[in-house]
Coordinates of C-alpha atoms and ligand atoms in Angstrom, one line a residue:
M1 CA -27.5 -25.9 70.1
G2 CA -29.3 -23.4 69.2
Y3 CA -28.4 -20.2 65.9
R4 CA -26.8 -17.6 66.1
I5 CA -29.2 -14.6 64.5
A6 CA -28.5 -11.3 63.6
V7 CA -31.7 -9.7 63.4
V8 CA -30.9 -6.5 59.9
G9 CA -33.1 -3.4 61.4
A10 CA -34.4 -3.9 64.6
T11 CA -34.4 0.3 65.6
G12 CA -37.4 0.1 62.4
N13 CA -40.7 -1.2 63.0
V14 CA -40.6 -4.6 61.7
G15 CA -36.7 -5.4 63.8
H16 CA -38.9 -3.9 66.8
E17 CA -41.0 -7.1 66.1
M18 CA -38.2 -9.3 64.6
L19 CA -36.6 -9.5 68.0
N20 CA -40.2 -9.4 70.3
I21 CA -41.7 -13.0 68.3
L22 CA -38.2 -14.2 68.3
A23 CA -38.2 -14.1 72.4
E24 CA -42.0 -14.7 72.8
R25 CA -41.7 -18.3 70.5
A26 CA -38.1 -19.2 72.4
F27 CA -36.6 -19.1 69.5
P28 CA -33.4 -21.7 70.2
V29 CA -31.4 -18.7 69.7
D30 CA -27.1 -19.8 71.3
E31 CA -26.2 -15.3 70.4
I32 CA -28.0 -12.8 68.8
A33 CA -26.7 -9.6 67.4
A34 CA -29.8 -6.4 66.1
L35 CA -28.2 -4.0 63.9
A36 CA -29.7 -1.0 62.2
S37 CA -27.0 1.8 60.7
R38 CA -24.2 4.0 62.1
K39 CA -26.1 6.3 63.6
S40 CA -28.0 4.3 65.9
L41 CA -24.7 2.6 67.0
G42 CA -25.6 1.6 70.6
T43 CA -29.5 1.7 70.0
E44 CA -31.0 -0.1 73.0
V45 CA -34.1 -2.3 71.6
S46 CA -35.3 -5.0 73.6
F47 CA -35.3 -8.7 73.1
G48 CA -37.5 -10.4 74.9
D49 CA -36.4 -8.8 78.7
R50 CA -32.8 -8.6 77.9
T51 CA -31.7 -5.4 76.2
L52 CA -29.3 -5.6 73.2
K53 CA -27.4 -3.0 71.9
T54 CA -27.2 -2.5 68.3
K55 CA -24.3 -2.7 66.1
D56 CA -22.9 -1.0 62.9
L57 CA -24.8 -3.8 60.0
D58 CA -21.7 -2.2 57.4
T59 CA -18.9 -4.1 60.2
F60 CA -20.8 -6.4 60.7
D61 CA -19.0 -10.4 60.2
F62 CA -22.0 -12.5 59.0
A63 CA -18.9 -15.3 59.0
G64 CA -19.9 -18.4 61.8
W65 CA -23.6 -16.9 62.0
D66 CA -26.6 -19.1 60.8
M67 CA -29.3 -17.1 59.8
A68 CA -29.6 -12.6 59.0
L69 CA -33.2 -11.9 59.0
F70 CA -33.4 -8.8 56.9
A71 CA -35.7 -5.2 57.4
V72 CA -33.6 -2.9 56.2
G73 CA -35.4 -1.6 53.0
S74 CA -35.0 -3.0 48.7
E75 CA -31.6 0.1 49.5
A76 CA -29.5 -1.7 52.3
T77 CA -30.2 -5.2 51.2
K78 CA -28.5 -5.2 48.2
T79 CA -25.2 -4.1 49.2
Y80 CA -25.8 -6.0 52.5
A81 CA -27.6 -9.0 51.8
P82 CA -25.0 -10.2 49.4
K83 CA -22.3 -10.6 52.2
A84 CA -23.9 -12.2 54.6
A85 CA -24.6 -15.0 52.0
K86 CA -21.1 -15.1 51.7
A87 CA -20.5 -15.6 54.6
G88 CA -22.3 -18.9 54.7
C89 CA -25.6 -17.1 57.0
V90 CA -28.5 -17.5 55.2
V91 CA -30.8 -14.5 54.7
I92 CA -34.4 -14.1 55.3
D93 CA -35.4 -10.5 53.5
N94 CA -38.1 -8.5 54.1
S95 CA -37.9 -5.7 51.3
S96 CA -39.4 -6.8 47.9
L97 CA -35.2 -6.4 45.8
Y98 CA -35.2 -10.3 45.6
R99 CA -39.2 -11.6 45.9
Y100 CA -39.2 -12.2 41.7
D101 CA -35.6 -13.5 40.8
S102 CA -36.9 -17.1 40.0
Q103 CA -34.1 -18.7 41.2
I104 CA -35.6 -17.0 45.3
P105 CA -37.8 -18.9 47.3
L106 CA -40.8 -16.4 48.1
I107 CA -42.7 -18.6 51.7
V108 CA -45.5 -18.0 53.4
P109 CA -44.8 -21.6 55.5
E110 CA -48.7 -22.5 56.3
V111 CA -48.5 -21.7 52.3
N112 CA -45.4 -23.2 50.5
P113 CA -42.7 -24.9 52.6
E114 CA -42.0 -27.6 50.4
A115 CA -40.0 -24.2 48.3
I116 CA -37.3 -23.5 51.8
H117 CA -35.1 -26.6 50.6
D118 CA -34.7 -23.7 47.3
Y119 CA -32.8 -21.9 51.2
K120 CA -29.7 -23.1 49.0
N121 CA -29.3 -21.9 45.4
K122 CA -28.3 -18.2 46.6
M123 CA -28.9 -19.1 50.4
I124 CA -31.5 -16.1 50.1
I125 CA -35.2 -16.4 50.9
A126 CA -37.8 -13.6 50.2
N127 CA -40.2 -13.2 53.1
P128 CA -44.0 -11.5 50.4
N129 CA -45.3 -8.2 50.8
C130 CA -47.6 -7.9 53.5
S131 CA -51.6 -7.5 51.5
T132 CA -49.6 -10.7 49.9
A133 CA -49.0 -12.7 53.0
Q134 CA -52.7 -12.4 54.9
M135 CA -54.8 -13.3 52.1
V136 CA -52.6 -15.6 50.6
V137 CA -53.3 -17.6 54.3
A138 CA -56.0 -17.1 53.3
L139 CA -56.9 -18.5 49.8
K140 CA -54.8 -21.2 49.9
P141 CA -57.2 -23.3 51.6
L142 CA -59.7 -22.2 50.0
H143 CA -57.4 -23.3 46.5
D144 CA -57.4 -27.1 47.5
R145 CA -60.6 -27.8 48.1
A146 CA -62.5 -25.5 44.5
R147 CA -59.7 -24.0 42.7
I148 CA -60.2 -20.4 42.9
K149 CA -59.9 -18.5 38.9
R150 CA -60.1 -14.9 39.7
V151 CA -59.3 -12.4 43.4
V152 CA -60.3 -8.9 43.3
V153 CA -59.3 -8.2 46.0
S154 CA -59.4 -4.1 47.6
T155 CA -56.9 -3.5 50.4
Y156 CA -56.8 -1.0 53.8
Q157 CA -53.2 -0.7 54.6
S158 CA -52.5 1.1 57.4
V159 CA -49.5 4.0 57.6
S160 CA -47.2 1.1 59.6
G161 CA -47.1 -0.5 56.3
A162 CA -44.7 2.8 55.5
G163 CA -42.4 2.6 58.6
K164 CA -41.6 4.6 61.1
D165 CA -41.8 7.5 59.8
G166 CA -45.7 7.1 58.4
M167 CA -46.3 6.3 61.8
D168 CA -45.4 9.8 63.3
A169 CA -46.5 10.8 60.2
L170 CA -49.7 9.6 60.9
W171 CA -49.2 11.2 64.7
D172 CA -47.9 14.6 63.7
E173 CA -51.2 15.5 60.8
T174 CA -54.1 14.2 62.5
K175 CA -52.8 16.8 65.7
A176 CA -51.9 19.3 63.9
V177 CA -55.4 18.3 62.0
Y178 CA -56.8 19.5 66.3
N179 CA -54.2 22.5 66.0
P180 CA -53.9 24.2 63.2
T181 CA -50.5 26.1 64.8
D182 CA -49.0 23.1 65.1
N183 CA -48.1 23.0 61.0
T184 CA -46.6 19.8 59.4
P185 CA -46.0 19.8 56.1
A186 CA -47.1 16.0 54.6
D187 CA -44.4 15.1 52.9
K188 CA -44.6 11.7 54.2
F189 CA -47.3 10.3 51.7
T190 CA -48.6 12.0 48.9
K191 CA -52.0 13.7 50.0
Q192 CA -52.8 13.8 54.3
I193 CA -53.1 11.0 55.3
A194 CA -55.0 12.1 59.2
F195 CA -58.8 11.9 58.8
N196 CA -58.4 10.7 54.6
V197 CA -57.5 7.8 52.7
I198 CA -54.6 7.9 49.8
P199 CA -55.5 4.8 46.8
H200 CA -51.8 4.8 46.2
I201 CA -49.0 2.7 47.6
D202 CA -45.6 2.6 45.8
V203 CA -44.7 3.7 42.4
F204 CA -47.3 3.6 39.1
M205 CA -46.6 0.9 37.3
D206 CA -46.9 1.9 32.4
D207 CA -50.6 0.4 32.7
G208 CA -51.4 2.8 36.0
S209 CA -51.6 1.0 38.8
T210 CA -49.4 1.2 41.7
K211 CA -46.2 -1.2 42.5
E212 CA -48.1 -2.3 45.2
E213 CA -51.1 -4.2 44.1
W214 CA -48.1 -5.4 41.8
K215 CA -47.0 -7.6 44.2
M216 CA -50.3 -8.9 45.3
V217 CA -51.1 -10.1 41.4
A218 CA -47.5 -12.1 41.1
E219 CA -46.6 -12.8 44.3
T220 CA -49.4 -14.6 44.8
K221 CA -48.9 -16.7 42.1
K222 CA -45.2 -17.5 42.8
I223 CA -46.6 -18.3 46.7
V224 CA -50.1 -20.3 45.9
D225 CA -50.7 -20.6 42.4
T226 CA -49.3 -19.0 39.0
S227 CA -53.0 -19.7 36.9
I228 CA -54.7 -17.6 39.4
K229 CA -55.6 -14.1 38.5
V230 CA -55.7 -11.1 40.9
T231 CA -56.7 -7.7 40.5
A232 CA -56.3 -5.4 43.5
T233 CA -57.2 -1.7 44.9
C234 CA -54.7 -0.9 46.9
V235 CA -55.2 1.9 49.4
R236 CA -53.4 3.5 52.8
V237 CA -56.1 4.5 55.5
P238 CA -55.7 5.7 58.5
V239 CA -55.0 2.8 61.2
F240 CA -51.6 2.5 62.9
V241 CA -50.8 -1.3 62.9
G242 CA -52.9 -3.6 61.2
H243 CA -53.8 -4.2 57.3
S244 CA -57.6 -4.9 56.0
E245 CA -58.4 -6.5 53.0
A246 CA -61.8 -7.2 51.4
I247 CA -61.9 -10.2 49.0
N248 CA -64.1 -11.3 46.2
I249 CA -63.1 -15.1 45.2
E250 CA -64.3 -16.8 41.8
F251 CA -63.7 -21.1 41.8
E252 CA -64.3 -22.8 39.4
D253 CA -66.7 -25.4 41.4
F254 CA -69.3 -24.0 43.5
L255 CA -68.6 -23.4 47.4
D256 CA -71.0 -22.9 49.7
E257 CA -70.3 -19.9 52.8
D258 CA -70.5 -22.3 55.4
E259 CA -68.3 -25.1 53.9
A260 CA -65.8 -22.1 53.5
R261 CA -65.9 -21.2 57.1
D262 CA -65.9 -25.3 58.4
I263 CA -62.2 -24.9 56.2
L264 CA -60.8 -21.8 57.2
R265 CA -61.8 -23.0 60.5
E266 CA -59.5 -25.7 60.6
A267 CA -56.7 -23.9 58.1
P268 CA -53.6 -23.4 59.6
G269 CA -52.4 -18.9 61.2
I270 CA -56.5 -18.4 60.9
M271 CA -59.4 -17.8 63.7
V272 CA -62.8 -17.2 61.6
I273 CA -64.2 -14.3 63.2
D274 CA -68.0 -14.8 62.1
K275 CA -71.4 -13.4 64.1
R276 CA -72.9 -12.0 61.3
E277 CA -74.5 -9.6 64.7
D278 CA -73.0 -6.4 66.0
G279 CA -69.5 -6.4 66.2
G280 CA -69.9 -10.3 65.4
Y281 CA -66.2 -9.6 62.5
V282 CA -62.4 -8.4 63.4
T283 CA -61.3 -4.5 62.7
P284 CA -57.5 -3.3 63.0
V285 CA -56.8 -2.4 65.9
E286 CA -58.6 -5.2 67.8
C287 CA -55.5 -8.1 65.3
V288 CA -52.3 -5.7 66.1
G289 CA -49.8 -8.4 68.2
D290 CA -51.7 -11.4 67.6
F291 CA -50.4 -13.9 65.5
A292 CA -53.6 -14.5 63.8
T293 CA -54.7 -12.9 60.4
F294 CA -58.5 -13.0 60.8
I295 CA -61.6 -13.8 58.9
S296 CA -65.0 -12.5 58.9
R297 CA -68.0 -11.4 57.3
I298 CA -68.0 -14.3 54.8
R299 CA -70.8 -15.2 52.7
Q300 CA -71.9 -15.9 49.1
D301 CA -71.3 -13.9 46.1
S302 CA -74.3 -14.6 44.2
T303 CA -74.0 -12.4 40.9
I304 CA -71.5 -15.0 39.9
E305 CA -71.6 -18.4 39.7
N306 CA -69.0 -19.3 42.3
G307 CA -68.1 -16.6 44.5
L308 CA -68.0 -15.5 47.4
N309 CA -66.9 -13.3 49.7
L310 CA -64.2 -12.0 53.0
W311 CA -62.9 -9.7 54.7
C312 CA -59.8 -10.3 55.6
V313 CA -57.3 -8.7 58.9
S314 CA -53.5 -9.6 60.2
D315 CA -51.5 -7.7 62.3
N316 CA -49.0 -6.0 58.8
L317 CA -45.9 -5.9 61.1
R318 CA -46.2 -10.2 62.6
K319 CA -47.8 -12.2 59.5
G320 CA -47.4 -9.4 57.6
A321 CA -43.1 -8.7 57.8
A322 CA -42.0 -9.8 61.4
L323 CA -44.5 -13.4 61.9
N324 CA -43.4 -15.5 58.0
A325 CA -39.8 -14.4 59.2
V326 CA -39.5 -15.6 62.2
Q327 CA -41.7 -18.7 60.7
I328 CA -39.4 -19.4 58.0
A329 CA -36.8 -19.4 60.5
E330 CA -38.0 -21.5 62.4
L331 CA -39.2 -23.6 59.0
L332 CA -35.1 -23.4 57.8
G333 CA -34.4 -25.3 61.3
R334 CA -36.4 -28.0 61.5
E335 CA -36.1 -29.2 58.3
V336 CA -31.7 -28.1 56.9
L337 CA -30.5 -27.0 59.4
K338 CA -31.6 -28.9 63.2
K339 CA -30.2 -27.4 65.7
G340 CA -31.7 -26.7 68.1
Ligands
NAP1 N1 -43.1 -2.4 57.7 C1 -43.9 -3.0 57.5 O1 -46.2 -3.5 57.1 C2 -43.5 -4.2 56.3 C3 -43.9 -5.1 55.5 C4 -43.6 -5.9 55.0 C5 -42.2 -6.1 54.1 N2 -41.3 -4.7 54.7 C6 -39.7 -4.3 54.4 O2 -39.1 -4.9 55.5 C7 -38.5 -3.4 55.3 C8 -38.7 -2.5 57.0 O3 -39.3 -2.1 57.0 P1 -39.5 -1.1 58.2 O4 -41.1 -0.6 58.2 O5 -39.7 -2.2 59.3 O6 -39.1 0.1 58.1 P2 -38.6 1.1 59.3 O7 -39.1 1.2 60.5 O8 -37.8 2.7 58.3 O9 -36.7 0.8 59.8 C9 -36.0 0.6 59.0 C10 -34.7 -0.3 59.8 O10 -34.0 -0.2 58.5 C11 -32.8 0.4 59.2 N3 -31.6 1.3 58.1 C12 -32.1 1.2 56.6 N4 -31.2 1.6 56.2 C13 -30.2 1.4 57.1 C14 -28.9 0.6 56.0 N5 -27.9 1.5 54.7 N6 -27.2 0.7 57.1 C15 -28.7 0.0 58.8 N7 -29.7 0.7 58.8 C16 -30.5 1.0 57.8 C17 -33.3 1.3 60.4 O11 -32.5 1.8 60.9 P3 -31.5 2.8 61.6 O12 -32.6 3.6 62.7 O13 -30.1 3.8 62.1 O14 -32.1 3.6 60.8 C18 -34.0 0.5 60.8 O15 -33.4 0.1 61.6 C19 -38.6 -3.1 54.3 O16 -37.6 -3.5 53.1 C20 -40.4 -3.0 54.1 O17 -41.0 -2.7 53.6 C21 -42.3 -3.8 56.0

């Protein structure tokens, strides 16, 4: 016997990848429901070699469903996730709504799988922000060996992190640069994104950082270790899919770059591609559709006592969202629900 799974936001970027990944990883599904807003009622989405017709989230009854993978944004999550949880269906949520609630586990399965048992507090599990997920997969094995004191990270985040509309904006603006009569207002992002970079993701906080940057700080503490200090600069770049991060790490103990490379090679979810030659590193276009978080450019930072630099690239729609959610579903199945 398998699971009855609802994918909520099935017409969106993340929901689409959730359906793909559930099929690719042969998740034991007895029944699957694809849900979106009423305007998408009947829209066809793929699930492996099957086609599903999208149902209306507003009228869906979650009673009898095992898990709901939510990818609809905070507003809709606020309305519908409690309904699903109340009906006995475990919610795995991609929005930021529940991530900082101390009662709700925030999980990256390679890092803090033991938190899964806290699902029963509210029948809700939170999935981290895309830029945090890939970073903590890389930080955890290094922290276990040499204790991380401080992380300085700069991100290069693709437009798909801003949903379908973000991808459309890059496409339309790029065309408009070549064809000025095709006059597209740059209204999805705060500045032109085509052939540009924007140091602003999510809203500004009182201290001058952005919410995206704050999320990386708060989520790394909750998932890995509250003692780790993080300072982040998050930047939107004109890449369709795949987030990149330049990460500088300061450890308590010395960690040699060769040992760090060996540790990362053995770590779950990581692929090291690190040759000191032309092209001997990973770029975002190469990570699209992959499960791994790729690490390149591992090198000592000799300007501080115990410092290391690395380059981290991953498919934000996968490890940053849909894959992590499916891995949580697998973990919940394996450790708790035990069907399939
Ligand atoms: N993209 C990423 O890298 C990423 C990473 C981590 C987390 N997330 C989070 O994942 C969530 C989804 O992101 P996305 O990139 O997939 O967005 P998206 O491409 O814009 O898709 C949004 C989905 O939500 C549905 N939806 C929105 N409002 C709804 C409502 N009131 N009722 C029912 N369905 C509704 C949409 O359905 P319709 O098509 O019917 O409008 C669509 O299926 C967001 O919370 C986002 O912050 C995204």
